mmCIF file of C-alpha atoms and ligand atoms in Angstrom:
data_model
loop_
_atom_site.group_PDB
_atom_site.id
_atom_site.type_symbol
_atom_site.label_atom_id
_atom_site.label_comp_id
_atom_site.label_asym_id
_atom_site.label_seq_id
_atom_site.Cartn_x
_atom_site.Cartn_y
_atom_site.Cartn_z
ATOM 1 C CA UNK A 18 -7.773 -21.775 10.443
ATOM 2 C CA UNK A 19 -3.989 -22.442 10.210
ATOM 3 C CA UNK A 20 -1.346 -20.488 9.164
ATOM 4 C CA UNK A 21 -1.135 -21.995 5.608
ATOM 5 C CA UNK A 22 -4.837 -21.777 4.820
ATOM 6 C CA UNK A 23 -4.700 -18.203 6.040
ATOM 7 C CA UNK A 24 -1.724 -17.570 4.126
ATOM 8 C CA UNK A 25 -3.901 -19.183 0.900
ATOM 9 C CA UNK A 26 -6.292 -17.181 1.538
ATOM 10 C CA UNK A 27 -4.349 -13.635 1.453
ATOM 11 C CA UNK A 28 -2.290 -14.661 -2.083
ATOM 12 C CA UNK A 29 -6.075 -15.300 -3.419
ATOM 13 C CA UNK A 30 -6.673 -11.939 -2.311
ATOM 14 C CA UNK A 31 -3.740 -10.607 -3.771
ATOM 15 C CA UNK A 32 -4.642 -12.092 -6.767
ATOM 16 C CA UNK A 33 -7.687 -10.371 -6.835
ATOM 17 C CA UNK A 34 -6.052 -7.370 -6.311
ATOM 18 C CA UNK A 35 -4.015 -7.207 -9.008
ATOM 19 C CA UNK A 36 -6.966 -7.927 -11.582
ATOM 20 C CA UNK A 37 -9.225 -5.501 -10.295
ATOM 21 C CA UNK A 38 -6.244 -3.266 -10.361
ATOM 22 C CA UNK A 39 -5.883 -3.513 -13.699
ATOM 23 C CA UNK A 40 -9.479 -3.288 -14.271
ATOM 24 C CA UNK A 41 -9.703 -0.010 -12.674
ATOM 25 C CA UNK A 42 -6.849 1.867 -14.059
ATOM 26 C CA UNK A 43 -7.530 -0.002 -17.739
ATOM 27 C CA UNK A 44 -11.001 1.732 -17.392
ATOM 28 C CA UNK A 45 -9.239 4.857 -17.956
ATOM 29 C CA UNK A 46 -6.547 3.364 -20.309
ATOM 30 C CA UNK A 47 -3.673 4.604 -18.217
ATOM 31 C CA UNK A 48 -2.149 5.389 -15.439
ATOM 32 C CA UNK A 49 0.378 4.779 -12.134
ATOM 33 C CA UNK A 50 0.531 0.576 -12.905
ATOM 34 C CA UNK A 51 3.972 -0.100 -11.830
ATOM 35 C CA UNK A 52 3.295 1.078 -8.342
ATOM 36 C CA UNK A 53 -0.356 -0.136 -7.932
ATOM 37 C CA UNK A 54 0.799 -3.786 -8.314
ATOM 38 C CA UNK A 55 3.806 -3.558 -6.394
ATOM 39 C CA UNK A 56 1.673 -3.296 -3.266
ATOM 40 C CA UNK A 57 -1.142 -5.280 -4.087
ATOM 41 C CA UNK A 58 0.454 -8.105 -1.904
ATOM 42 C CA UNK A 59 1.141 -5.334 1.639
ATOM 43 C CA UNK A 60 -2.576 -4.596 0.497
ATOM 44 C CA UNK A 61 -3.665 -8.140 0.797
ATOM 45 C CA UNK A 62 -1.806 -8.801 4.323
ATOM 46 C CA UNK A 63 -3.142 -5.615 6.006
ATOM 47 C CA UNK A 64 -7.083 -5.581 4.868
ATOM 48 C CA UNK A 65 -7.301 -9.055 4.871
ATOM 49 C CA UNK A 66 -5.800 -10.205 8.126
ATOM 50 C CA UNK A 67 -4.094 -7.453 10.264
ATOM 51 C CA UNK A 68 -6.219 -4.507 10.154
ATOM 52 C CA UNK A 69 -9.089 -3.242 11.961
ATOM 53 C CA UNK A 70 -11.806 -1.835 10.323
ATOM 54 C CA UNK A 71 -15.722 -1.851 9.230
ATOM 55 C CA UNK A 72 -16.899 -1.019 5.651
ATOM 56 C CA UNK A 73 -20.078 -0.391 7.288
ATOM 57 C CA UNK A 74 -18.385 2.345 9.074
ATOM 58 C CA UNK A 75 -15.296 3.363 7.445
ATOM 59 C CA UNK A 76 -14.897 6.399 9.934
ATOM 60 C CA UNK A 77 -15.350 3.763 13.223
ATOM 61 C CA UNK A 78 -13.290 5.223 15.831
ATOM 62 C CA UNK A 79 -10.943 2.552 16.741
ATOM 63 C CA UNK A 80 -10.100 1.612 13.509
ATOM 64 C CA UNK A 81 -6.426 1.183 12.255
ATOM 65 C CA UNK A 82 -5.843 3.632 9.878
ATOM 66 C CA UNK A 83 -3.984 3.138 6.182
ATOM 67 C CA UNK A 84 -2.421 6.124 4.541
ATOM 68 C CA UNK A 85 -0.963 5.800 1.115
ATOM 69 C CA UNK A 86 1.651 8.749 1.623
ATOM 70 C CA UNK A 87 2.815 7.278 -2.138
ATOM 71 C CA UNK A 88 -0.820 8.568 -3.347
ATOM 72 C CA UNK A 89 -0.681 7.799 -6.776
ATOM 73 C CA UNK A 90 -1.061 4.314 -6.139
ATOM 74 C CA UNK A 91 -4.563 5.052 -5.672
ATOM 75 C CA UNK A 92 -6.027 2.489 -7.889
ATOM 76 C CA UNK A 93 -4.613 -0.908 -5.676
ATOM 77 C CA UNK A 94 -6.166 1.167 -2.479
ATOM 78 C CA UNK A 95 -9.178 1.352 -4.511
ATOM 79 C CA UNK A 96 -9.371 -2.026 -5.907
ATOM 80 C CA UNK A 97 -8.927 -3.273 -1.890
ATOM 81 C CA UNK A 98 -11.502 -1.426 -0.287
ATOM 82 C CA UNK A 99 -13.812 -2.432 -3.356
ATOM 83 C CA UNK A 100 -13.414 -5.864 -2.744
ATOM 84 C CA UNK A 101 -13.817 -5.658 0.838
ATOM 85 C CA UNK A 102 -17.480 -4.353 0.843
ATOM 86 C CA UNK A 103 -16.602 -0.459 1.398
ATOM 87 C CA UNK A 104 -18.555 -0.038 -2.561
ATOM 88 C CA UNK A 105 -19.025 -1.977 -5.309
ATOM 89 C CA UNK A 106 -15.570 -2.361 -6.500
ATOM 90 C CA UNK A 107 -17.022 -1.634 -10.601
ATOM 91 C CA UNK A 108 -17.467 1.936 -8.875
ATOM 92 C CA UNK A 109 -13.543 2.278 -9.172
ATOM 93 C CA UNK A 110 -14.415 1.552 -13.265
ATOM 94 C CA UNK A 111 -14.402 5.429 -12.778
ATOM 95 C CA UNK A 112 -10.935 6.435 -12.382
ATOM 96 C CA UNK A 113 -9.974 10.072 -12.799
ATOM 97 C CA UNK A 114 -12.950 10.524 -14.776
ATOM 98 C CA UNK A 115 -14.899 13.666 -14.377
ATOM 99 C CA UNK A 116 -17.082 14.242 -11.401
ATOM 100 C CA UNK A 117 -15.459 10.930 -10.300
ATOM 101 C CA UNK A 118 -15.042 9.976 -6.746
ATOM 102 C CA UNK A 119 -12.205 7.755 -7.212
ATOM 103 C CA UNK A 120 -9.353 10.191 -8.057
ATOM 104 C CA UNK A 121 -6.355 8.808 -9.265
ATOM 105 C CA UNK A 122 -4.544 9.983 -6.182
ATOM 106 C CA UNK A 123 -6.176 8.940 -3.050
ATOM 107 C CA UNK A 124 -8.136 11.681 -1.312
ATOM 108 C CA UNK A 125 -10.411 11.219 2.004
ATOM 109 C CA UNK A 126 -13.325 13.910 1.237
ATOM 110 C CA UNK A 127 -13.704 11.264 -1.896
ATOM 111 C CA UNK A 128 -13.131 8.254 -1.646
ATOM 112 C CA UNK A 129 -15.499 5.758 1.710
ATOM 113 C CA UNK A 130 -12.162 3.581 3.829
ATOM 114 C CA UNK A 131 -9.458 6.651 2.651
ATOM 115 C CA UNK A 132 -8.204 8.098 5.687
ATOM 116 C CA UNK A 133 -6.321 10.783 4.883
ATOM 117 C CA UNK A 134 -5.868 13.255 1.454
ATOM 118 C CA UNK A 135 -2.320 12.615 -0.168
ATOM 119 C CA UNK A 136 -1.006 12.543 -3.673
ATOM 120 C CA UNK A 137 1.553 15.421 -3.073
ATOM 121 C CA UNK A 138 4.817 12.657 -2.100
ATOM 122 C CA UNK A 139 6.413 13.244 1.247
ATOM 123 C CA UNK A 140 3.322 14.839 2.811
ATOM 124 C CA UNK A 141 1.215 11.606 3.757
ATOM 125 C CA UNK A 142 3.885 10.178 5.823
ATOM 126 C CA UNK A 143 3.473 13.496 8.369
ATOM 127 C CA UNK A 144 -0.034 13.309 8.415
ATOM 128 C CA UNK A 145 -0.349 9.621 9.362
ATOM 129 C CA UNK A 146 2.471 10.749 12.243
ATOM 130 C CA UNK A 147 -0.139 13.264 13.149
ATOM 131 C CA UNK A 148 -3.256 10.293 13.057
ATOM 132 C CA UNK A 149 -0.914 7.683 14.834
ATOM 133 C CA UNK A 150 -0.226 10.865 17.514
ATOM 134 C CA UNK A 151 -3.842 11.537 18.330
ATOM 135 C CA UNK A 152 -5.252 8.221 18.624
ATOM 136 C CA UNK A 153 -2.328 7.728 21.206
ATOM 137 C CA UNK A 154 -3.718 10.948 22.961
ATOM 138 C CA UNK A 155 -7.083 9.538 23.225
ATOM 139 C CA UNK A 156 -6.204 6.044 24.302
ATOM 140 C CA UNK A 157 -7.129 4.022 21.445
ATOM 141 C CA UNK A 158 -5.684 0.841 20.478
ATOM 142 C CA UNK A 159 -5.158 1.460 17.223
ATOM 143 C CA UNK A 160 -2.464 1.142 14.046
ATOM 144 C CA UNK A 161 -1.335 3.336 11.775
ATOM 145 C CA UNK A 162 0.086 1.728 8.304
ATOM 146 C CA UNK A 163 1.977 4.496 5.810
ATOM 147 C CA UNK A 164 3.409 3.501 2.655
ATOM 148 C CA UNK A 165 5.941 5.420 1.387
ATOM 149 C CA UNK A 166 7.797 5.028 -2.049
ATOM 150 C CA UNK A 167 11.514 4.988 -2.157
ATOM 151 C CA UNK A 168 11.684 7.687 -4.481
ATOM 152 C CA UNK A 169 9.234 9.637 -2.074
ATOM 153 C CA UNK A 170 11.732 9.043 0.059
ATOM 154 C CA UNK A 171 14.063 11.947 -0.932
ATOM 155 C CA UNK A 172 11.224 14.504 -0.526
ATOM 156 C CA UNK A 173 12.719 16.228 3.066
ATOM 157 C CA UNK A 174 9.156 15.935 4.740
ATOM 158 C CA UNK A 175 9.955 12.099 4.856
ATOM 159 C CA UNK A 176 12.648 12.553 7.348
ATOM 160 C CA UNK A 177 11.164 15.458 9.396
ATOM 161 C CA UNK A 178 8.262 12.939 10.366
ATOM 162 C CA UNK A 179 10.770 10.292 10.501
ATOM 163 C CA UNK A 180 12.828 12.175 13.279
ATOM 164 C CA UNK A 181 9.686 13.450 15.493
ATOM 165 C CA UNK A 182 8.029 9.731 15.339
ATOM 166 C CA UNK A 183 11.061 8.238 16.641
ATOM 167 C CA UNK A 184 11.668 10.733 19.249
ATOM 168 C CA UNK A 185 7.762 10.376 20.638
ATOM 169 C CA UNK A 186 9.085 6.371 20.115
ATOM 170 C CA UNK A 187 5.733 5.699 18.554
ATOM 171 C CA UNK A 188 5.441 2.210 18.257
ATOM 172 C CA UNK A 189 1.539 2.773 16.846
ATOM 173 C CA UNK A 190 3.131 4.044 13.305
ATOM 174 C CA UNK A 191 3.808 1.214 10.438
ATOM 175 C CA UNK A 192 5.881 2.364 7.651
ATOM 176 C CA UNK A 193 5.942 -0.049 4.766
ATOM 177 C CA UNK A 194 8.406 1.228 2.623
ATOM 178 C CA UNK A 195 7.298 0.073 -1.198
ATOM 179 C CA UNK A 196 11.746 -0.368 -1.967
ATOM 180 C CA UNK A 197 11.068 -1.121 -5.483
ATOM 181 C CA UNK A 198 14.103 0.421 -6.829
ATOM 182 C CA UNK A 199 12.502 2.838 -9.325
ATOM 183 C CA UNK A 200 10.789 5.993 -9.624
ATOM 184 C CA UNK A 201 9.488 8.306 -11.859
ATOM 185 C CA UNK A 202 12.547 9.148 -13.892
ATOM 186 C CA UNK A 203 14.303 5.828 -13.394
ATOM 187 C CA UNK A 204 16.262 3.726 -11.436
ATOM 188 C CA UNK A 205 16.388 5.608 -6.995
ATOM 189 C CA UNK A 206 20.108 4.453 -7.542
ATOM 190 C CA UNK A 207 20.608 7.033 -10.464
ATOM 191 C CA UNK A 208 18.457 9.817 -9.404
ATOM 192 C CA UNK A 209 19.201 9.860 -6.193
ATOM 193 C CA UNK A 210 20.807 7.313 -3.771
ATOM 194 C CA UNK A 211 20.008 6.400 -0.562
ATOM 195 C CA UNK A 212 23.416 6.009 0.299
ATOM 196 C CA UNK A 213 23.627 2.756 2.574
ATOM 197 C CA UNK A 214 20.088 2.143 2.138
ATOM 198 C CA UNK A 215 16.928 3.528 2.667
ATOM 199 C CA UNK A 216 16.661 0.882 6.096
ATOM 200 C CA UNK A 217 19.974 2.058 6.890
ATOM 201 C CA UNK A 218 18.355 6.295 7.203
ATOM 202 C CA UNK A 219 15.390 4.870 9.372
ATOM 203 C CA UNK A 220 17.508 3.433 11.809
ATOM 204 C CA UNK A 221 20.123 6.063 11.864
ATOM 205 C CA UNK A 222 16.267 8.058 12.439
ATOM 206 C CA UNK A 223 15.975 5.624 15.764
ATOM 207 C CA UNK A 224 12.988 3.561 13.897
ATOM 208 C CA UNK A 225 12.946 -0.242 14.394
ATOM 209 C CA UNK A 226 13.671 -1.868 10.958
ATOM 210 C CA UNK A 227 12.801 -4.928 9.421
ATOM 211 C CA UNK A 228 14.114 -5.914 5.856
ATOM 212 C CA UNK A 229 11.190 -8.250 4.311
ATOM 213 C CA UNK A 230 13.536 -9.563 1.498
ATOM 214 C CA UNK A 231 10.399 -10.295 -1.284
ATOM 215 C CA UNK A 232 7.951 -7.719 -0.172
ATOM 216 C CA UNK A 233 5.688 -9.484 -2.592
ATOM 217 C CA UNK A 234 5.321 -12.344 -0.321
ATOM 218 C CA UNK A 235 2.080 -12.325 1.994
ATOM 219 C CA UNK A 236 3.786 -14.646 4.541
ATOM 220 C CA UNK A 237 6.418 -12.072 4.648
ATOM 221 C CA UNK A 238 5.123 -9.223 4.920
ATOM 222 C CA UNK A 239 2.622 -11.025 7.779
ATOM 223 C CA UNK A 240 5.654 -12.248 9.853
ATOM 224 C CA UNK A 241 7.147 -8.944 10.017
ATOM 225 C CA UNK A 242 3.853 -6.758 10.901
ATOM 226 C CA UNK A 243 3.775 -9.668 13.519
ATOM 227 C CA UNK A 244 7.639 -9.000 14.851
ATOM 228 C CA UNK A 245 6.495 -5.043 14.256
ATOM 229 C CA UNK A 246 3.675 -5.396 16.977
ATOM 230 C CA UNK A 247 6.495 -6.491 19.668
ATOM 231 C CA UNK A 248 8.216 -3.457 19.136
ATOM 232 C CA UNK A 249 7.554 -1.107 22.625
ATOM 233 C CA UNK A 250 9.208 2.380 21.968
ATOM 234 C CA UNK A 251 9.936 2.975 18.248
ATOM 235 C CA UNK A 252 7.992 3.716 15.147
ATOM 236 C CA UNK A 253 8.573 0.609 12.762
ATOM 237 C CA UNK A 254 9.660 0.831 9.190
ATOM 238 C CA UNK A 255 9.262 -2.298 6.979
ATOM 239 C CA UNK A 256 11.152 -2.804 3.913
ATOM 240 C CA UNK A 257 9.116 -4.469 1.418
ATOM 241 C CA UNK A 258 11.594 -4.856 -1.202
ATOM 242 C CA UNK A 259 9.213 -5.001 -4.139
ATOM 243 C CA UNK A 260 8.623 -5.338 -7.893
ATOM 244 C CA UNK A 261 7.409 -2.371 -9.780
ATOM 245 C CA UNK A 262 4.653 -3.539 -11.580
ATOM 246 C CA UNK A 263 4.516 -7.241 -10.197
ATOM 247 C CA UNK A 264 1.657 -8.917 -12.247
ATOM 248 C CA UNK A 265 1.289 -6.497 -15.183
ATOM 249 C CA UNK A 266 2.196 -8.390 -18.266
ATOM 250 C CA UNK A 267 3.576 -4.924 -20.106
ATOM 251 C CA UNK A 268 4.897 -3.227 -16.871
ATOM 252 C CA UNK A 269 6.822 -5.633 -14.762
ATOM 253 C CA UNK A 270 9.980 -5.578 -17.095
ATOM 254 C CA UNK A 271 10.251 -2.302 -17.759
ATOM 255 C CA UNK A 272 9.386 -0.738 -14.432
ATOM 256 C CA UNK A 273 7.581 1.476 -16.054
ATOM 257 C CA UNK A 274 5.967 4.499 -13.780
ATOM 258 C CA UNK A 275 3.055 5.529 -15.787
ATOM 259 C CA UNK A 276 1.863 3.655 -18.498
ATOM 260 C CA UNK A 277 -0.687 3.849 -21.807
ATOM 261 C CA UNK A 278 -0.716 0.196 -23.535
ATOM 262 C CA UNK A 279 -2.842 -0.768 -26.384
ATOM 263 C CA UNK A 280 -6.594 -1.568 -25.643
ATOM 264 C CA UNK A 281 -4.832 -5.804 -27.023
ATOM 265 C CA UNK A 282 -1.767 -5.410 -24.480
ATOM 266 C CA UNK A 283 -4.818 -4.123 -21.500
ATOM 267 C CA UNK A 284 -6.893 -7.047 -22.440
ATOM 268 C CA UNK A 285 -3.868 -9.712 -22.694
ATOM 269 C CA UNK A 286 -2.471 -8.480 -19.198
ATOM 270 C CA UNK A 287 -6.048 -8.900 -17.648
ATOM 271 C CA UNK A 288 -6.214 -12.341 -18.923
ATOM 272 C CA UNK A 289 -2.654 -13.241 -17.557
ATOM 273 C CA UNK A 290 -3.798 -11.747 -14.071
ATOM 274 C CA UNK A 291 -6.867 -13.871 -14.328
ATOM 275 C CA UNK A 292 -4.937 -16.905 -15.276
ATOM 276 C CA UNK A 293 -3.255 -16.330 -12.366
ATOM 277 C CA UNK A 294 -5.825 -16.265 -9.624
ATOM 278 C CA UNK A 295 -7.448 -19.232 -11.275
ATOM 279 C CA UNK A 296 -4.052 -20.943 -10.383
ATOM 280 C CA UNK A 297 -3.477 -19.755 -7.463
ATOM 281 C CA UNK A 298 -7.141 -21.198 -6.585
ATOM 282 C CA UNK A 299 -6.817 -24.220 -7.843
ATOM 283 C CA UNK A 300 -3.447 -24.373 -5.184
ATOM 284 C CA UNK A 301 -6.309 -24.671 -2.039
ATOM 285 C CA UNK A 302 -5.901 -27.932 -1.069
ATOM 286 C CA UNK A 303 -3.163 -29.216 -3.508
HETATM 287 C C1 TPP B 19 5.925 16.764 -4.240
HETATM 288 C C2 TPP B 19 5.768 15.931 -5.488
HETATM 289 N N1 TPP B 19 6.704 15.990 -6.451
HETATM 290 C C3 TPP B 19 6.570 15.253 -7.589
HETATM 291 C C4 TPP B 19 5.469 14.463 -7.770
HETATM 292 C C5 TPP B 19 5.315 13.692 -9.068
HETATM 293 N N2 TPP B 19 5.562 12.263 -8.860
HETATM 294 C C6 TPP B 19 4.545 11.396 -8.698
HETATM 295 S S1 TPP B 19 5.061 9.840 -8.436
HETATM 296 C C7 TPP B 19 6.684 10.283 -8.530
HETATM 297 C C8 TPP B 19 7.777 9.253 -8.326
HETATM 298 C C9 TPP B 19 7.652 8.574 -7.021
HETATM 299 O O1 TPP B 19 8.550 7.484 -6.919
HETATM 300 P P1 TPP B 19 8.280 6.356 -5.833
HETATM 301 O O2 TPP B 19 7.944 6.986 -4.549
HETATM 302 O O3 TPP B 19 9.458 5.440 -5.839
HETATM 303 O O4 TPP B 19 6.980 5.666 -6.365
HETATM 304 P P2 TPP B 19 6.788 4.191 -6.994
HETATM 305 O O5 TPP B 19 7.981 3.860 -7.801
HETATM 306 O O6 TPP B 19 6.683 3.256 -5.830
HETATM 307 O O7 TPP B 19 5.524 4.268 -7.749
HETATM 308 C C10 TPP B 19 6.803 11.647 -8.780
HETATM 309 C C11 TPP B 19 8.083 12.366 -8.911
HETATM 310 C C12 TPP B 19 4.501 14.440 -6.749
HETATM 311 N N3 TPP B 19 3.406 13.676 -6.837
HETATM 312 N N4 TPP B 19 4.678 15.164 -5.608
#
């Protein structure tokens, strides 16, 4: 397969995605949109051509491992692993329901292909150090991936794993940061800066950093995890500079964090994200 078919094939995926996204958190009626669908594209790249794994066996050994350290993007994890054969990916039409076991903030004991518990923001990131460390220890060739939010970003934690990966120069550990420029209360500029830039704090942390200037680009993203596996004695920290709610007809201009549309403006953005993989199909070939 070439390059260009292969990169086809990941912005069908990422189509996908983004429609079963919505799917999954409109089952519920609302819920973390803006950033589900800003990763739906880092979600595409990783499960559907860089990382290791077996849905058969979500807890194989040698797997990579994914840890969404930004947990309550649960539903585009959800919607990823569904479509990859870990369950039916209707079972996600269950979201934060009661006795549910697709939570709407990612938890292990819950949820087959979740590797690690995480919801609380700056937590994940130490805990995928602490994966990434022991499969080093035992010799296995394996990945870690952590996505962390920019507004996650000023939790301390972030930084105290960010220090202690660098100085163990673990080049195993992934960090794709989702730089969408918002959070929860607005824009990370008004809350609370990063000063010269959230790339500018990993390196100053001794990470290797790659700016990926439209993180919602599969070929992107897929060049830089490539550059990322030549690093040979740093952690790596990717800068997906995003768009917070990238596909969502009533999200993507307002940024929104959490959102509750009408049962018409769920139905109208499922049929826009629809519309959308049907055209991106129809691009095969063209
Ligand atoms: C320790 C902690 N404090 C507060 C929250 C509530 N909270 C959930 S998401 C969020 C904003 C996160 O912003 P960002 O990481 O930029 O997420 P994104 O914009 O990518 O969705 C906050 C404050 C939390 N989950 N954990």
């Amino acid at each position: 397969m070439s390059k260009e078919q292969k990169m086809q094939e990941l912005r069908e995926f990422a189509a996908e995605i983004r429609v079963e996204t919505l799917k999954i958190i409109g089952s519920r009626g609302f819920g973390h949109v803006g950033g589900s669908m800003s990763l739906a594209d880092a979600y595409a790249v990783l499960y559907g051509a860089v990382m290791k794994y077996d849905p058969k066996n979500p807890t194989w050994e040698d797997r990579d491992w994914c840890v969404l350290s930004k947990g309550h993007g649960g539903p585009v994890m959800y919607a990823t692993l569904g479509l990859k054969g870990f369950y039916p990916v209707e079972n996600a039409y269950q979201l934060n329901q009661p006795h549910t076991t697709f939570p709407s903030h990612t938890d292990h004991l819950m949820t087959p292909g979740v590797d690690l518990t995480t919801g609380s923001l700056g937590q994940g990131i130490s805990e995928a150090v602490g994966a990434a460390l022991g499969n080093r220890a035992q010799g296995r060739d394996s990945h870690t991936f952590v996505f962390v939010g920019d507004g996650e970003a000023d939790e301390g934690q972030v930084w105290e794993a960010a220090q202690f990966a660098a100085h163990y120069k673990m080049n195993n550990l992934i960090c794709l940061v989702d730089n969408n420029g918002r959070q929860l209360d607005g824009d990370v500029n008004v809350v609370m800066s990063h000063g010269k830039g959230i790339g500018a704090k990993f390196d100053a942390f001794g990470w290797h950093v790659i700016d990926v200037a439209d993180g919602n680009d599969v070929e992107q993203i897929y060049d830089a995890i490539q550059e990322a596996y030549k690093v040979e004695d740093k952690p790596i920290a990717l800068i997906l500079n995003t768009v917070k709610g990238k596909g969502a007809t009533f999200a993507e201009s307002t940024g929104a964090h959490s959102s509750q549309p009408s049962k018409e403006e769920w139905d109208e953005a499922i049929k826009v994200a629809e519309e959308n993989l049907a055209a991106v199909r129809a691009q095969k070939g063209a």
